[in-house]
Short mmCIF file of C-alpha atoms in Angstrom, two decimals:
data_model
loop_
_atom_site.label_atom_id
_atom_site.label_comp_id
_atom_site.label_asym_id
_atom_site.label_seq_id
_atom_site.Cartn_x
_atom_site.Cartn_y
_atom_site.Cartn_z
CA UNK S 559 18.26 -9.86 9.09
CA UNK S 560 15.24 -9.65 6.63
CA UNK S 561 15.24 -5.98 6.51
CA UNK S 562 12.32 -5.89 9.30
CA UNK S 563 12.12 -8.42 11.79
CA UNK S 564 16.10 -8.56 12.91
CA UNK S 565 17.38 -6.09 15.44
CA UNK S 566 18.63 -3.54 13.12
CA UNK S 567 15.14 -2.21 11.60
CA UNK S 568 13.96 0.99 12.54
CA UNK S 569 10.37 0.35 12.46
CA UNK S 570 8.31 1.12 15.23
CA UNK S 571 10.70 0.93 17.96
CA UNK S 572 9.91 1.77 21.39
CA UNK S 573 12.50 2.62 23.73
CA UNK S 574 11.75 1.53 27.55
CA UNK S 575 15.01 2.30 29.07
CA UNK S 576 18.13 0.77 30.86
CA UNK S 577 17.88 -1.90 33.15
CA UNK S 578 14.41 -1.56 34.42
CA UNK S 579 13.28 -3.57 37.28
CA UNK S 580 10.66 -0.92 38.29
CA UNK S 581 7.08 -1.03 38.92
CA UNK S 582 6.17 0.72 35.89
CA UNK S 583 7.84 2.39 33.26
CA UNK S 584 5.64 4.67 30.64
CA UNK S 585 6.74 6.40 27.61
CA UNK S 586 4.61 8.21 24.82
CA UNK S 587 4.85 7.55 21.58
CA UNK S 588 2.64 8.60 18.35
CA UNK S 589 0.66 6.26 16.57
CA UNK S 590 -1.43 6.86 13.64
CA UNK S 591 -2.50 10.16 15.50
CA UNK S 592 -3.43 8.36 18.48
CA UNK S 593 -0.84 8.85 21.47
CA UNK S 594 0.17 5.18 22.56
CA UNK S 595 1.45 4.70 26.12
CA UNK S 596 4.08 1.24 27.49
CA UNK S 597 3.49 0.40 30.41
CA UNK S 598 6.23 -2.02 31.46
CA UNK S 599 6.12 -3.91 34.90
CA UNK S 600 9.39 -5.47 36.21
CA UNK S 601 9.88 -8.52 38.25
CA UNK S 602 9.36 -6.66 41.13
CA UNK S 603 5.76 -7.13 40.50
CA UNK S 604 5.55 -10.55 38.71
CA UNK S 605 9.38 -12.42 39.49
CA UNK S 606 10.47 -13.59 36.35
CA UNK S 607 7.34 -12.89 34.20
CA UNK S 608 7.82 -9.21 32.56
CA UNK S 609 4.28 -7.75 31.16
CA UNK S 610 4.21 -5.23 28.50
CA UNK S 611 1.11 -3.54 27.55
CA UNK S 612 -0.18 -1.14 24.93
CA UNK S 613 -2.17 1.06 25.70
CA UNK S 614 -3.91 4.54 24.91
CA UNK S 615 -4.44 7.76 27.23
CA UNK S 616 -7.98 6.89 27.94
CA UNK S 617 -6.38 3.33 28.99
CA UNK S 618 -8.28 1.55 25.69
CA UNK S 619 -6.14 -1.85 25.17
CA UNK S 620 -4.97 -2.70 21.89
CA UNK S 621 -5.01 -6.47 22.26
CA UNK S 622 -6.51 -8.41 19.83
CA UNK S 623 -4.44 -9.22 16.44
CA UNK S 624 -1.20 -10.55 15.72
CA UNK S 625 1.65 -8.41 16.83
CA UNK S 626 5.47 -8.35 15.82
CA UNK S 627 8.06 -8.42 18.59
CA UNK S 628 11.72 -7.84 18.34
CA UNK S 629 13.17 -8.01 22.08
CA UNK S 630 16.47 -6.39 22.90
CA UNK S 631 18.42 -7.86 26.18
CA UNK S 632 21.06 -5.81 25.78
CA UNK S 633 22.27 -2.55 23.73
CA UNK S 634 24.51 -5.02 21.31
CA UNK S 635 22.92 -8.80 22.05
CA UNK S 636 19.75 -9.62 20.84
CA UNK S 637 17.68 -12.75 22.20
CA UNK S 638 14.71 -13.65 20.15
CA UNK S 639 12.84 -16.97 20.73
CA UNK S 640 9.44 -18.36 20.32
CA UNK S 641 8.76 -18.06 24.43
CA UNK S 642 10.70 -14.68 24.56
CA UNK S 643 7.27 -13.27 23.61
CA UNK S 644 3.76 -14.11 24.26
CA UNK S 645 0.30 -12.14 23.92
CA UNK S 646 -2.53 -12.60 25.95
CA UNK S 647 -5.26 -10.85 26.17
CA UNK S 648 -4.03 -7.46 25.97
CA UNK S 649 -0.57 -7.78 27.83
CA UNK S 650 2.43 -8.88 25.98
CA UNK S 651 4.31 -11.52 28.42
CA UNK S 652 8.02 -11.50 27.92
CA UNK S 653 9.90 -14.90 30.03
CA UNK S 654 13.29 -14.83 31.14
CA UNK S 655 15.74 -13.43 33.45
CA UNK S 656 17.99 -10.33 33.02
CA UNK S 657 16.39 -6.58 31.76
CA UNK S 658 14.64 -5.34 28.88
CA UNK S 659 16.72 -2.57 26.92
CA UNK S 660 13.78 -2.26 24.15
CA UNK S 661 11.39 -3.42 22.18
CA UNK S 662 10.12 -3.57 18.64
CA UNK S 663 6.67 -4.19 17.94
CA UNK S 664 4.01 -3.50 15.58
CA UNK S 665 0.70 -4.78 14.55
CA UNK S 666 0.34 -6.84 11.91
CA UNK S 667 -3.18 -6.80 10.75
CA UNK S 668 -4.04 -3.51 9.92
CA UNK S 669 -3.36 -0.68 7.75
CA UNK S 670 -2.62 1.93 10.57
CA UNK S 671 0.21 4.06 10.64
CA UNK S 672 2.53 2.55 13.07
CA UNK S 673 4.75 3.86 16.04
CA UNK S 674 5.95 7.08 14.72
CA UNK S 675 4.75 6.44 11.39
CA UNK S 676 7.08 4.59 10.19
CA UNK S 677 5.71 1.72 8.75
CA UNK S 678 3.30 1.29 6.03
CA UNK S 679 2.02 -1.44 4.51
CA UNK S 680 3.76 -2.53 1.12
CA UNK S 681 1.80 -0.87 -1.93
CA UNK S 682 0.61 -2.84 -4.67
CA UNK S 683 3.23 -3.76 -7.70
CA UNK S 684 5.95 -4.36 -4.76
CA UNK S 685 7.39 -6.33 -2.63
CA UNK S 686 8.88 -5.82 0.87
CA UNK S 687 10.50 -8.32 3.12
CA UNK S 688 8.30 -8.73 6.22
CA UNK S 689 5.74 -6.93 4.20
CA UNK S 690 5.98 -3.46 5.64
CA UNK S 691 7.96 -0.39 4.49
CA UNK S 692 9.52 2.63 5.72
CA UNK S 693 7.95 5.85 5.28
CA UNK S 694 11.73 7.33 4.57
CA UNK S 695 13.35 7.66 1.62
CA UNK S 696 16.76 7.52 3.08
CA UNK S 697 18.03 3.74 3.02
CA UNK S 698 19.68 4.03 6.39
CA UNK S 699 19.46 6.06 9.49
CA UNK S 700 22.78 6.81 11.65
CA UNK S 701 23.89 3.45 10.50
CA UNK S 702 20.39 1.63 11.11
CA UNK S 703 19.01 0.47 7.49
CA UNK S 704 15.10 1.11 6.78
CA UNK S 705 12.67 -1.09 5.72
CA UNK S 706 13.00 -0.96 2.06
CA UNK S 707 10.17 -1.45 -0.84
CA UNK S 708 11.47 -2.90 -3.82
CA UNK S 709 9.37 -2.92 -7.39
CA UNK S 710 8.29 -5.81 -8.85
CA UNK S 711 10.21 -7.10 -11.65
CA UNK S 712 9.79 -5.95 -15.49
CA UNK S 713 6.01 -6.64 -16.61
CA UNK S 714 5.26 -8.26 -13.41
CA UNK S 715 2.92 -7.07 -10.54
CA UNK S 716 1.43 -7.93 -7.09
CA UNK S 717 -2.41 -7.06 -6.72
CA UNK S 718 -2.52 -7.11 -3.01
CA UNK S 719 -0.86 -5.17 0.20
CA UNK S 720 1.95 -5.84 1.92
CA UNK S 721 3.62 -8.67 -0.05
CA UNK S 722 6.38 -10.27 1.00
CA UNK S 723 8.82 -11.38 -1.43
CA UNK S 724 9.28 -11.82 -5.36
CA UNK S 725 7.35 -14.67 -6.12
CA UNK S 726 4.02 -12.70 -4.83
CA UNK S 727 4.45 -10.24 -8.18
CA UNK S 728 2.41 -13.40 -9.95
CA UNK S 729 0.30 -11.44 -12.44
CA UNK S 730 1.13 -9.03 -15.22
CA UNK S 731 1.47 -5.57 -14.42
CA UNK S 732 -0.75 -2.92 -15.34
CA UNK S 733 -0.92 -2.43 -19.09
CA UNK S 734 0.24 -5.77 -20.33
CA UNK S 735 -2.07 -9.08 -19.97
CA UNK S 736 -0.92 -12.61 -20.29
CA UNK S 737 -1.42 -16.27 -18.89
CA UNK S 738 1.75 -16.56 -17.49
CA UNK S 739 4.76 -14.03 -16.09
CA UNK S 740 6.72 -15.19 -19.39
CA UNK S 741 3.94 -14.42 -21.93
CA UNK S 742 2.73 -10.69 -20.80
CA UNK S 743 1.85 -8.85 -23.82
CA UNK S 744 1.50 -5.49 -24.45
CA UNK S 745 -2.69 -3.97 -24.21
CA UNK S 746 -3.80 -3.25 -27.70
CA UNK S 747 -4.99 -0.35 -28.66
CA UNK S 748 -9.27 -0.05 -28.06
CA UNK S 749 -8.93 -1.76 -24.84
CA UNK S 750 -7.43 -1.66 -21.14
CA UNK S 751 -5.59 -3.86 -19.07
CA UNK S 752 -5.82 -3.62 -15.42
CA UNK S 753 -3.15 -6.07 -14.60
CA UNK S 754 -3.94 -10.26 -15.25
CA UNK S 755 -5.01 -12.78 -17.97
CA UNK S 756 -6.80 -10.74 -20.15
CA UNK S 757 -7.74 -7.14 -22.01
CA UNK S 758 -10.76 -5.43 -21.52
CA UNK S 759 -12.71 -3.60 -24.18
CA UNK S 760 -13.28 0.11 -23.99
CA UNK S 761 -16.35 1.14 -23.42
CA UNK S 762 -18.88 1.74 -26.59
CA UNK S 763 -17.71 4.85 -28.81
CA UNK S 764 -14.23 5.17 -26.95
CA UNK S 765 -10.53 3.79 -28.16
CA UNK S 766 -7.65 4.27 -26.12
CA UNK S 767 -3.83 3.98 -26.77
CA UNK S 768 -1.90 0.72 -25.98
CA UNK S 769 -0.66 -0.22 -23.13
CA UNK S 770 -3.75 1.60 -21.32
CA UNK S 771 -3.91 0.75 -17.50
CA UNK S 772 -7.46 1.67 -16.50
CA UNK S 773 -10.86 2.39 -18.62
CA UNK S 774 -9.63 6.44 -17.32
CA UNK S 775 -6.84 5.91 -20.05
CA UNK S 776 -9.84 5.26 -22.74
CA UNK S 777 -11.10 8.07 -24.66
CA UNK S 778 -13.62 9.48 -27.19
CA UNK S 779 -13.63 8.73 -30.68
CA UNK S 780 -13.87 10.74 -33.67
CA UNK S 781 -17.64 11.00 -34.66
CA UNK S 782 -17.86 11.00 -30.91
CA UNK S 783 -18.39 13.59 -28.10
CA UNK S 784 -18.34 13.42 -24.04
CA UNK S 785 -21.73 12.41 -22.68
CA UNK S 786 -21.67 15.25 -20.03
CA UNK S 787 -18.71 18.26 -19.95
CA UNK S 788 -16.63 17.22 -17.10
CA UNK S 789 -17.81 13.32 -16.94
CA UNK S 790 -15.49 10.64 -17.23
CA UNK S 791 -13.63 10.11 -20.56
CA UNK S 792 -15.25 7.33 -22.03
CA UNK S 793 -18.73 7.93 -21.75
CA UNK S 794 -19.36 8.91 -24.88
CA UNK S 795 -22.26 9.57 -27.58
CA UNK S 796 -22.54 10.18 -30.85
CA UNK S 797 -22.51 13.87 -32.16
CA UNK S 798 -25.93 15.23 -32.44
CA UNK S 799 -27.46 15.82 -35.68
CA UNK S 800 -26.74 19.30 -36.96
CA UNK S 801 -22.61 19.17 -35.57
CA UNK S 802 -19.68 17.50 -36.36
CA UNK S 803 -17.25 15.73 -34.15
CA UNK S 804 -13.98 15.58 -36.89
CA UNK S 805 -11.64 14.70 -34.12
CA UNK S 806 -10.83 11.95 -31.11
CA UNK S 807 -10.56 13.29 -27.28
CA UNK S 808 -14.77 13.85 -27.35
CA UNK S 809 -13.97 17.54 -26.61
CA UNK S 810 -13.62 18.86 -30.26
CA UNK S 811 -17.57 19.18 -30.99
CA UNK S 812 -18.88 22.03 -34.46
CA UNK S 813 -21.82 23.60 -35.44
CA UNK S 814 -22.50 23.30 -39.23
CA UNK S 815 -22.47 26.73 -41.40
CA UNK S 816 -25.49 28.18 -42.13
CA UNK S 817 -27.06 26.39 -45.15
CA UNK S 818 -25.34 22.80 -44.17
CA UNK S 819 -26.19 20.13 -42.25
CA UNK S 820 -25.03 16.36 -40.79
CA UNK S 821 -26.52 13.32 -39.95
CA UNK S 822 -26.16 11.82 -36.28
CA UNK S 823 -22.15 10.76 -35.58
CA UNK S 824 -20.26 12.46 -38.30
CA UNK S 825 -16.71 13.63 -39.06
CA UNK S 826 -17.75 16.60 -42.01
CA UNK S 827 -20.75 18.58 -42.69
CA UNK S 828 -22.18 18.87 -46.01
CA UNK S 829 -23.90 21.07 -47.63
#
């Protein structure tokens, strides 16, 4: 068990019942605010051949994609193969004799909020086996363990969704910059590092502290001042003639006394 694919995951699980050999078998379920409806038909219908389908109240099929299916034969025995499980069209074909107890599926190539909203896509600087994680904080649920997300290791991050495993953290993280996983440095001060090879300047007229993440994290100098009250950080000017900008943060802006006077970008007046 991977954490999501075996039998044990609670991750968008779908409950058709004991036993069926019915016609048809529906049962509601949320999904991403959209009410999702099973239809199940038994042999009955099609002798060994038992069709699943997924559909919505207005009968709109969700078929195209690649979809995720855990089939359970029994309430303890699980029986997975490659033929178990088949999707065309819109109709999931499951082969074989004997019943369906349930099924766990979910879609695999979007970022929707799954059955029940459970599952979620793996956020960025992690890693999560299958690449999906539980919306729960709780590792396990009466004895059933959750899809876990797990952070990437020290100074290490993954840029994408929904990675799978370790060796997709292949960049540094956020702050640091390096060629390699074993050479991530710490971002200077006067630039930003959003994760990779290299540091980025800050923007003309703005420093920042090290280890910045984003050009948010850079900031006014001294001399400086805030191109508009209540624009971004580091667009900055320098302080009109006739004021004095004696601090950094481009908020910290002074008239000169009466008599005294400064040139364009300074830290003092003078008389």
């Amino acid at each position: 068990n991977d954490g999501l694919h075996g039998a044990r995951t609670r991750c968008g699980r779908v409950v058709l019942g004991k036993g069926l050999h019915t016609v048809k078998t529906t049962g509601f379920q949320r999904h991403g605010g959209v009410t999702m409806q099973v239809l199940y038909s038994g042999p009955d219908t099609y002798g060994r051949r038992k069709h699943l389908r997924v559909a919505d109240k207005k009968r709109e099929r969700y078929g195209r994609g690649r979809w995720d299916m855990t089939i359970y034969r029994s309430k303890r025995s699980l029986k997975m193969t490659p033929s178990d499980a088949e999707l065309k069209g819109s109709r999931f074909v499951l082969v074989g004799k004997g019943s369906v107890h349930r099924v766990h599926f979910r879609r695999l190539n979007d970022f929707r909020r799954f059955i029940r909203g459970t599952c979620h896509l793996c956020a960025p600087g992690h890693f999560c086996p299958g690449g999906f994680r539980s919306r729960y904080r709780r590792r396990r649920y009466r004895g059933v363990p959750y899809a876990r997300q797990l952070r990437c290791p020290h100074r290490s991050w993954s840029i994408k969704l929904g990675s799978k495993n370790r060796k997709e953290c292949d960049q540094c993280r956020p702050g640091y910059y390096g060629p390699g996983l074993r050479k991530c440095k710490s971002c200077r001060r006067g630039f930003y590092c959003p994760g990779g090879a290299e540091q980025r300047p800050c923007p003309e007229g703005s420093t920042s502290h090290g280890r910045a993440r984003d050009i948010n994290k850079c900031f006014c100098k001294a001399r400086y001042k805030k191109k508009a009250a209540g624009g971004p950080n580091h667009q900055c000017v320098k302080c009109p003639r006739g004021s004095y900008c004696p601090r950094a943060g481009g908020r910290y802006i002074r008239k000169c006394p009466v008599g005294a006077t400064s040139p364009s970008g300074s830290m003092r007046w003078s008389a």
